[in-house]
Short mmCIF file of C-alpha atoms and ligand atoms in Angstrom, two decimals:
data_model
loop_
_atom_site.label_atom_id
_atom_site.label_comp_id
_atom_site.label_asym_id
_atom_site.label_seq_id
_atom_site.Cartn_x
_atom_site.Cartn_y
_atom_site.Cartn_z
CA UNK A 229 -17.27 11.98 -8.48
CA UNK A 230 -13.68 11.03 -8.33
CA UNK A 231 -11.28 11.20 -4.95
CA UNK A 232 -7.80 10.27 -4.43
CA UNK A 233 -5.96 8.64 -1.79
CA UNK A 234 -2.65 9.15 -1.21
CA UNK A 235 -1.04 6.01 -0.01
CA UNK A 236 2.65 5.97 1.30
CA UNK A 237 3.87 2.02 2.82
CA UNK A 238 6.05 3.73 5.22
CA UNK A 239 9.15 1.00 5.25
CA UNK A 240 13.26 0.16 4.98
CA UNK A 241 13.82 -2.33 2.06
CA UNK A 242 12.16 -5.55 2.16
CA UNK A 243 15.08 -7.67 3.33
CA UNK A 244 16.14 -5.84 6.48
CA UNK A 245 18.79 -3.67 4.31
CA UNK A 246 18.53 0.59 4.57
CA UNK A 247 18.64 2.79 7.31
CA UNK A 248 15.67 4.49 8.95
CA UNK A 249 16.67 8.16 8.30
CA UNK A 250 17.25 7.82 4.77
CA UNK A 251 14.70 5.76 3.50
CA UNK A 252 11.66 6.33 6.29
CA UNK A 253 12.33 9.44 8.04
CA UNK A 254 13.58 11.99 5.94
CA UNK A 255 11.30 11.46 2.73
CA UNK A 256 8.12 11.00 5.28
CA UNK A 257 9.19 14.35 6.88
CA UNK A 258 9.61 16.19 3.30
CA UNK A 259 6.20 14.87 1.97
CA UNK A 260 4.66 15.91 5.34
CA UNK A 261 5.47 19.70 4.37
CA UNK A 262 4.64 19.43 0.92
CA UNK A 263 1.31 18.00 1.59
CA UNK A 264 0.80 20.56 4.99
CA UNK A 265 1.23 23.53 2.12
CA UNK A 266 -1.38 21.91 -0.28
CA UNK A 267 -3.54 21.56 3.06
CA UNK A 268 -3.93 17.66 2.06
CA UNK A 269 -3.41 14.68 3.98
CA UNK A 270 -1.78 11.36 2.71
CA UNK A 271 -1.75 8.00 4.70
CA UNK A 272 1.25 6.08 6.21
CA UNK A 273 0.96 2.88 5.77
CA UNK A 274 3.30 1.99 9.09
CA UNK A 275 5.16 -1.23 8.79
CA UNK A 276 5.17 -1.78 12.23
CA UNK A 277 6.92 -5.50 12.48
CA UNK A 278 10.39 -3.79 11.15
CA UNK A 279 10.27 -0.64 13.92
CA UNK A 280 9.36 -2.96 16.66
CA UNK A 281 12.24 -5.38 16.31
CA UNK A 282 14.66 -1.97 15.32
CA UNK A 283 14.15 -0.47 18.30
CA UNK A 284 14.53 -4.20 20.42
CA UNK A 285 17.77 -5.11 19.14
CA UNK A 286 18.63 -1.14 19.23
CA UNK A 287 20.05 -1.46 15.41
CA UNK A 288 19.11 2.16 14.37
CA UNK A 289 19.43 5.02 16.50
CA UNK A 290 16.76 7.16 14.34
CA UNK A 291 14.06 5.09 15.72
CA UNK A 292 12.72 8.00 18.06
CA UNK A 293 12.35 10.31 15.92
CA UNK A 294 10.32 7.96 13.64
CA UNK A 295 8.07 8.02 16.49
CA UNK A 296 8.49 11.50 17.29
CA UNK A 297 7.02 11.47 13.59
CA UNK A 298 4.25 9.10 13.67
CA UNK A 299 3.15 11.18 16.73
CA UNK A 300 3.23 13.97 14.62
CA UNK A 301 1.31 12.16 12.24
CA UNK A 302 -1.25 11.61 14.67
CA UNK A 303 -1.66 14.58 16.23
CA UNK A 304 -2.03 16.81 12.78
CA UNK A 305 -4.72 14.48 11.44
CA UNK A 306 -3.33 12.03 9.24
CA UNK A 307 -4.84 8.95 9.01
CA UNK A 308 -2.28 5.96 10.10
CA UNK A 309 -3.04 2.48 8.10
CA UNK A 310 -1.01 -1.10 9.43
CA UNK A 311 1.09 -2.39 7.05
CA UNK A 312 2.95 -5.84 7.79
CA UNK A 313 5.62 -7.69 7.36
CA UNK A 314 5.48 -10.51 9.83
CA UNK A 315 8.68 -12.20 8.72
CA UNK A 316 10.49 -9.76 11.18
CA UNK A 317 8.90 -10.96 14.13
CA UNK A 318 11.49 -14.25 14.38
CA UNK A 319 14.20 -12.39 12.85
CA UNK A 320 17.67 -12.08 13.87
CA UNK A 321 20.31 -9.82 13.63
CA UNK A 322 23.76 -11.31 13.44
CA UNK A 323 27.32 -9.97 12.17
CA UNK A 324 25.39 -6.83 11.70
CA UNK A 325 23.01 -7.49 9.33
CA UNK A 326 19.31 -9.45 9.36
CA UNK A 327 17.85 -12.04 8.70
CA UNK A 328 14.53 -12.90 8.18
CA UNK A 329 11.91 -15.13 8.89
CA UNK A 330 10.80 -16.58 5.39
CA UNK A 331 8.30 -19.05 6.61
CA UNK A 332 6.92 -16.36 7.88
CA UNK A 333 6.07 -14.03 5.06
CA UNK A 334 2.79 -14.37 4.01
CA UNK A 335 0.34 -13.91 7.24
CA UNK A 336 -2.59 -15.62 5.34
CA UNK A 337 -0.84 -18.67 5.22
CA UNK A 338 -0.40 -19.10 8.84
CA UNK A 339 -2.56 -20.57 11.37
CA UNK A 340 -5.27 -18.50 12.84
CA UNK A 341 -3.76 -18.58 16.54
CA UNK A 342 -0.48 -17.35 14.62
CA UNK A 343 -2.29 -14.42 13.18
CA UNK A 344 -4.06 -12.90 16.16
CA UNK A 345 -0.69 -12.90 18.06
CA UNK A 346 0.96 -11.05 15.06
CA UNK A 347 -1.83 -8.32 15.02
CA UNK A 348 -2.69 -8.07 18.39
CA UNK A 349 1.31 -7.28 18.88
CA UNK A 350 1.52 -5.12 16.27
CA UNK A 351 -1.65 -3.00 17.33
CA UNK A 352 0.00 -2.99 20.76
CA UNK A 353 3.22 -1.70 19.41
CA UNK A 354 1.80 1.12 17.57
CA UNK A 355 -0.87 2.07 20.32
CA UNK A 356 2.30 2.12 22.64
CA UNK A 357 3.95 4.79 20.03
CA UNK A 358 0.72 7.08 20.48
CA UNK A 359 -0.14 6.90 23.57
CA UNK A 360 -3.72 6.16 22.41
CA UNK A 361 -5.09 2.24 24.21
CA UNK A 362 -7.55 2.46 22.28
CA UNK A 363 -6.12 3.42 18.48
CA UNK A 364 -7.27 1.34 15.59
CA UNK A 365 -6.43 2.05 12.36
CA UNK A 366 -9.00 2.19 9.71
CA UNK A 367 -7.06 0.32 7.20
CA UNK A 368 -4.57 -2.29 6.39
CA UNK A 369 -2.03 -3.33 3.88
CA UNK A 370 -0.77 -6.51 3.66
CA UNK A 371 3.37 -7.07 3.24
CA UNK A 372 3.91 -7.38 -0.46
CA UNK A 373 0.12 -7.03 -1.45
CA UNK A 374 -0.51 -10.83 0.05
CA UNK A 375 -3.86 -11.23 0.59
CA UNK A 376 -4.66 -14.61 -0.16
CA UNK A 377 -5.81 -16.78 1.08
CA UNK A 378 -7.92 -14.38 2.84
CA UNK A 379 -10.71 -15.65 4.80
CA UNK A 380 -8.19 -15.58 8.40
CA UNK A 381 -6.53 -12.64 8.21
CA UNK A 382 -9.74 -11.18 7.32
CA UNK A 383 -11.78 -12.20 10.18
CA UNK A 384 -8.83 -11.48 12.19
CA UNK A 385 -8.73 -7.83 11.37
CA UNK A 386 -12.61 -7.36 11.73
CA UNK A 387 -12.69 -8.51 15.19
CA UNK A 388 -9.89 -5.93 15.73
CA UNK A 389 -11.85 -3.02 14.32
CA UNK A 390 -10.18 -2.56 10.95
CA UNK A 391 -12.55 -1.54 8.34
CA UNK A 392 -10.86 -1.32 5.28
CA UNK A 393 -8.04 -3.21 2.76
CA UNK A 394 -5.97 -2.12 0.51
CA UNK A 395 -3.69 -4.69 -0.68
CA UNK A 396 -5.16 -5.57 -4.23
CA UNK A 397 -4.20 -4.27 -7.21
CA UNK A 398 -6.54 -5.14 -10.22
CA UNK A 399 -4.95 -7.91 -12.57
CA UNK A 400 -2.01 -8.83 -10.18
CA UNK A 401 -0.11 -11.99 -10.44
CA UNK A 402 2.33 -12.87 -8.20
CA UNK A 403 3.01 -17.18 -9.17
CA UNK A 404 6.23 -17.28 -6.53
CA UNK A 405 3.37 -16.21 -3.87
CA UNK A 406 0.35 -17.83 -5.13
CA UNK A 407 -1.30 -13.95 -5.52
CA UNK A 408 -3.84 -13.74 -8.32
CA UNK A 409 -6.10 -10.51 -8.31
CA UNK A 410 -7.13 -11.11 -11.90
CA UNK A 411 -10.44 -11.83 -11.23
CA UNK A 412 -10.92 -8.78 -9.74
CA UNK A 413 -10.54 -7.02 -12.57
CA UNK A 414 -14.55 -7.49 -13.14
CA UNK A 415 -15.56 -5.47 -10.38
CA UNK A 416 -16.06 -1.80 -9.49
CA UNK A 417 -14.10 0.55 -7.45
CA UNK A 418 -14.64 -0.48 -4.20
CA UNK A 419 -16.57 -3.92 -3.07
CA UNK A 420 -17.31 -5.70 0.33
CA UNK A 421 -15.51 -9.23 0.59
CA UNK A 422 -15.52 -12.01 2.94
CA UNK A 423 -13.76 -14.96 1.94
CA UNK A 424 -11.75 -13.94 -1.09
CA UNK A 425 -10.93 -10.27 -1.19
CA UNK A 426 -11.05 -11.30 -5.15
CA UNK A 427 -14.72 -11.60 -4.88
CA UNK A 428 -17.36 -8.75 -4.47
CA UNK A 429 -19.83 -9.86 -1.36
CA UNK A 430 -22.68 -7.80 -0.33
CA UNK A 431 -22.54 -9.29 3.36
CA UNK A 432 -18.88 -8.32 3.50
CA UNK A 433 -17.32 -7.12 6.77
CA UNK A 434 -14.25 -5.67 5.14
CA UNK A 435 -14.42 -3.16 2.02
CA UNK A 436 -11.96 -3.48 -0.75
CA UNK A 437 -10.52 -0.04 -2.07
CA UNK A 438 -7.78 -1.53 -4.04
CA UNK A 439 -4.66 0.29 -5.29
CA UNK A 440 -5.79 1.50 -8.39
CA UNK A 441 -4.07 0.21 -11.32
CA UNK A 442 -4.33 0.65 -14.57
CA UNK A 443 -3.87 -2.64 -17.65
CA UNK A 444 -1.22 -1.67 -20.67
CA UNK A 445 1.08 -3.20 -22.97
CA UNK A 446 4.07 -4.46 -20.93
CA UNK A 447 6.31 -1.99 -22.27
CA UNK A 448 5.09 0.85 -20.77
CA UNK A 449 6.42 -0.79 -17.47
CA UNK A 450 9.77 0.44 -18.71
CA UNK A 451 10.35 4.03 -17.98
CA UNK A 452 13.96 5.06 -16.80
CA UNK A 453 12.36 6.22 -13.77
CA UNK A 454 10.75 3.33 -12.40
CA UNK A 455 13.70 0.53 -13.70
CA UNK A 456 16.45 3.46 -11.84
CA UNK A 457 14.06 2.90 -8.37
CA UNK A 458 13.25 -1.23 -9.35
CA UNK A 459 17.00 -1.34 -9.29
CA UNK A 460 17.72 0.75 -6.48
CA UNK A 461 15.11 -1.25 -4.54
CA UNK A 462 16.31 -4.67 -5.46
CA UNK A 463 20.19 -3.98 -5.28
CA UNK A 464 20.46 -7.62 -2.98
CA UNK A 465 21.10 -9.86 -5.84
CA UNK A 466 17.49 -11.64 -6.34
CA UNK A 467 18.13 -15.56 -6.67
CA UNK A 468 17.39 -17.24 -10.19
CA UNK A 469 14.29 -18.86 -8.96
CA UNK A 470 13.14 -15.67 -8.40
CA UNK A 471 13.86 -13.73 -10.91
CA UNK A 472 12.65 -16.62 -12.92
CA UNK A 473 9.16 -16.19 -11.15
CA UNK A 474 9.35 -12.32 -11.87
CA UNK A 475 10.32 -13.00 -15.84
CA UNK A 476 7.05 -15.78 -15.89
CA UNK A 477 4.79 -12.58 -14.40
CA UNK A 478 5.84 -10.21 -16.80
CA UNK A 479 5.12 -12.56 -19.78
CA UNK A 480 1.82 -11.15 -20.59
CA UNK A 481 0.91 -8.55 -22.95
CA UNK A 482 -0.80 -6.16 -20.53
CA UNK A 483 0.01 -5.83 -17.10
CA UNK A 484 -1.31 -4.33 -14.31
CA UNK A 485 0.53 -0.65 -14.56
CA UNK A 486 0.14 0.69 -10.07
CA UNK A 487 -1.16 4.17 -9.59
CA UNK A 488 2.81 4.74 -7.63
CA UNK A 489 3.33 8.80 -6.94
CA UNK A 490 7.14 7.95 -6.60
CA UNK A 491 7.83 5.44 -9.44
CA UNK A 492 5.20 7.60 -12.15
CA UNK A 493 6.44 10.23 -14.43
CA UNK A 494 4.10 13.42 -13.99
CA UNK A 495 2.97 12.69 -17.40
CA UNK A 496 2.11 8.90 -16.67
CA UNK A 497 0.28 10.26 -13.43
CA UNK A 498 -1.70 12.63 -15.06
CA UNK A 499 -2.89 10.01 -18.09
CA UNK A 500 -4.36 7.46 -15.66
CA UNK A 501 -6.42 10.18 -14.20
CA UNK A 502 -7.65 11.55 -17.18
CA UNK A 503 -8.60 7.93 -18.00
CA UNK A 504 -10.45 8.12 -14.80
CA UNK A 505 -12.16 12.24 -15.51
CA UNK A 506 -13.68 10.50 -18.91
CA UNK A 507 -15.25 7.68 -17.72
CA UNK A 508 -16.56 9.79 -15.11
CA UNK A 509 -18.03 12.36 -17.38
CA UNK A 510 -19.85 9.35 -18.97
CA UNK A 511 -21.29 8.27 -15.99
CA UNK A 512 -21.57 10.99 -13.38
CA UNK A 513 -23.55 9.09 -11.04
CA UNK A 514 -21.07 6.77 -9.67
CA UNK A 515 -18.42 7.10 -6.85
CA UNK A 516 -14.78 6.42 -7.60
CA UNK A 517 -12.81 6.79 -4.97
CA UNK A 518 -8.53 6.19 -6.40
CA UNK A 519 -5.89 4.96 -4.20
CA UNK A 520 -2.42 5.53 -5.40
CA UNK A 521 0.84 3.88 -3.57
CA UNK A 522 4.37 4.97 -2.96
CA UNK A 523 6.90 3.63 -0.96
CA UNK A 524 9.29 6.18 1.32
CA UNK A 525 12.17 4.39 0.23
CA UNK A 526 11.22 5.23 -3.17
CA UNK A 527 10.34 9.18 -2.88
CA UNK A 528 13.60 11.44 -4.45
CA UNK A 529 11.02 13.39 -6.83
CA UNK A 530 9.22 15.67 -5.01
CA UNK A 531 8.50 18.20 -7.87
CA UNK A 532 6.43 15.54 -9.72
CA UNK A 533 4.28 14.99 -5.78
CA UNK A 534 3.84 19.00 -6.05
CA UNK A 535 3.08 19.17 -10.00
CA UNK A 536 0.75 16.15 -9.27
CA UNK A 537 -1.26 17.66 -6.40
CA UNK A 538 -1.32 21.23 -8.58
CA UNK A 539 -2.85 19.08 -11.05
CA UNK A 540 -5.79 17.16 -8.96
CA UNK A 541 -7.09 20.67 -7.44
CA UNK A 542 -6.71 22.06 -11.25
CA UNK A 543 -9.11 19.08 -12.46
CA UNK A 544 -11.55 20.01 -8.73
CA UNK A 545 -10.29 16.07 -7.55
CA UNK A 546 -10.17 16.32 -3.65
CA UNK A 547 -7.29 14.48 -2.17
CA UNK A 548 -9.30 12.48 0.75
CA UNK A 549 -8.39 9.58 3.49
CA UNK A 550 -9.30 5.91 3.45
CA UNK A 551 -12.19 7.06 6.97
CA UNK A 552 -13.58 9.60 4.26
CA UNK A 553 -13.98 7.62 1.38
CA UNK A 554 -15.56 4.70 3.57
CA UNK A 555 -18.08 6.71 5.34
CA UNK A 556 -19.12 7.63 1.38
CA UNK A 557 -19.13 4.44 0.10
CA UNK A 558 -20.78 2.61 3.09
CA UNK A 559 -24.03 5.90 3.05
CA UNK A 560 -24.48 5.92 -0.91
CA UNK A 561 -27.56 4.71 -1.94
CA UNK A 562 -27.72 1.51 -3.51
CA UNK A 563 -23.53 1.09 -2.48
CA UNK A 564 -23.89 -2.50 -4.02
CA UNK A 565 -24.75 -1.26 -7.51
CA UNK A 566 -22.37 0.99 -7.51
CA UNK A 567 -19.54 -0.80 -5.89
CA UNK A 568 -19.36 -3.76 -8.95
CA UNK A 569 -19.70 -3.12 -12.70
ZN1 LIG B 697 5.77 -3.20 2.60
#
């Protein structure tokens, strides 16, 4: 049985640039109706650090109606996941334009005091936005996939509630950041974790359902499509270092192609699934649960999110939520089998 999650980090550009309504509230408000006429949810992955520091230094005006929005959200039943970016938290915003926290980019690197201030805050910022004291979100994503080392952050977010991560994708390799979610290319497609989110563990408070991803010959990274929205995303000139990190990831002959609704071509969409329907009809007694990603700031094709969702109720694939699929994958006999090949 196969079910897909439609993930959406909900999010200006990664260094502070963009403006709410064009790149958060306007696409979020559009996929909202598409998915309200295919009766389907997705889940807004709500970068939380960025709104709460917007709306301090009172930078962008549309930060009510984002959320006006996440109310809505709310209110009509869509799941909301945390997403964050802590190096907002000690940002600043001079001459009119931000700047960042660096040291502060990758939560599992800080201390463990450091951590439960930066959740507790931002679970106290978005509870504020509901009206809800007692909201937790079922999932979390970490700012640009970081979840390593992971033993803190992870302890951290099970004493808050939070039941589920998504912030692997299967064969990543990030060398700038230290990421490496190669190993987890062994197991299934979902696992409990404790110390490495790498690392399938039985005990495991947290369970992994990792952005699904899919292993092919670097080329096929190279649509027009997703180098147009790369670009488009990465328009503040990247530093050599950098781009000499990025260059060093790419050099291997497959790579880790995302499950992304707004970067994939309907026809690359469709091919991963179908990937997916086969192995499935070769062994129909497991559970595989698929999350695909987007990014607002990335979402300008709405025809390919509409032929996409025709296609998933064509092939009988329900489009589910992250408190679904866990409730499945937590009740199903012998979960441990079936959560690691
Ligand atoms: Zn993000």
């Amino acid at each position: 049985m196969i079910e897909c999650i439609f993930s959406i980090d909900y999010e200006i550009y990664g260094n502070g640039e963009g403006s709410l309504r064009e790149l958060v509230f306007e696409p979020a408000e559009r996929l909202m109706a598409t998915f309200r006429k295919w009766k389907a949810r997705f889940v807004p992955f709500v970068e939380v650090a960025e709104l709460e520091m917007l709306e301090a230094k009172g930078t962008d005006s549309t930060i009510n109606l984002v959320k006006q929005q996440l109310r809505n959200f709310y209110s009509e039943g869509f799941e909301l996941g945390l997403h964050l970016h802590p190096q907002w938290y000690k940002a600043r915003h001079e001459n009119g334009r931000w700047l960042l926290d660096y040291s502060e980019y990758n939560l599992c690197t800080l201390s463990r005091e450091r951590v439960v201030q930066i959740v507790d805050r931002a679970l106290a910022y978005l509870r504020g936005i509901l009206g809800v004291d007692d909201f937790t979100p079922v999932s979390f994503r970490a700012g640009n996939w970081l979840f390593q080392p992971t033993q803190t952050v992870a302890n951290v977010l099970v004493e808050q509630g939070i039941k589920v991560d998504s912030s692997v994708f299967k064969g990543g390799l990030q060398r700038q950041h230290k990421l490496d979610y190669r190993r987890a290319l062994r197991n299934g497609y979902y696992w409990k974790f404790t110390n490495d989110t790498n690392v399938s563990d039985p005990q495991g408070a947290l369970l992994e359902l990792p952005i699904h991803t899919q292993m092919v010959p670097f080329w096929r990274m190279f649509t027009t499509k997703r180098v147009g929205l790369q670009r488009k995303a990465s328009s503040a000139a990247q530093n050599g270092k950098k781009r000499l990190y990025r260059i060093l990831d790419f050099l291997r002959f497959r790579y880790p192609l995302k499950f992304d609704f707004c970067r994939m071509t309907i026809h690359e969409l469709t091919r991963l699934v179908d990937r997916v329907i086969k192995e499935d009809q070769k062994d129909t007694t497991s559970f595989r649960p698929i999350v695909a990603i987007g990014h607002t700031k990335d979402l300008v094709d709405f025809e390919t999110v509409e032929s996409f969702l025709s296609y998933l109720e064509q092939k009988g694939i329900a489009v589910s939520t992250f408190s679904d699929v866990y409730q499945k994958c937590v009740t199903v006999p012998g979960f441990n089998v079936l959560g690691s090949r």
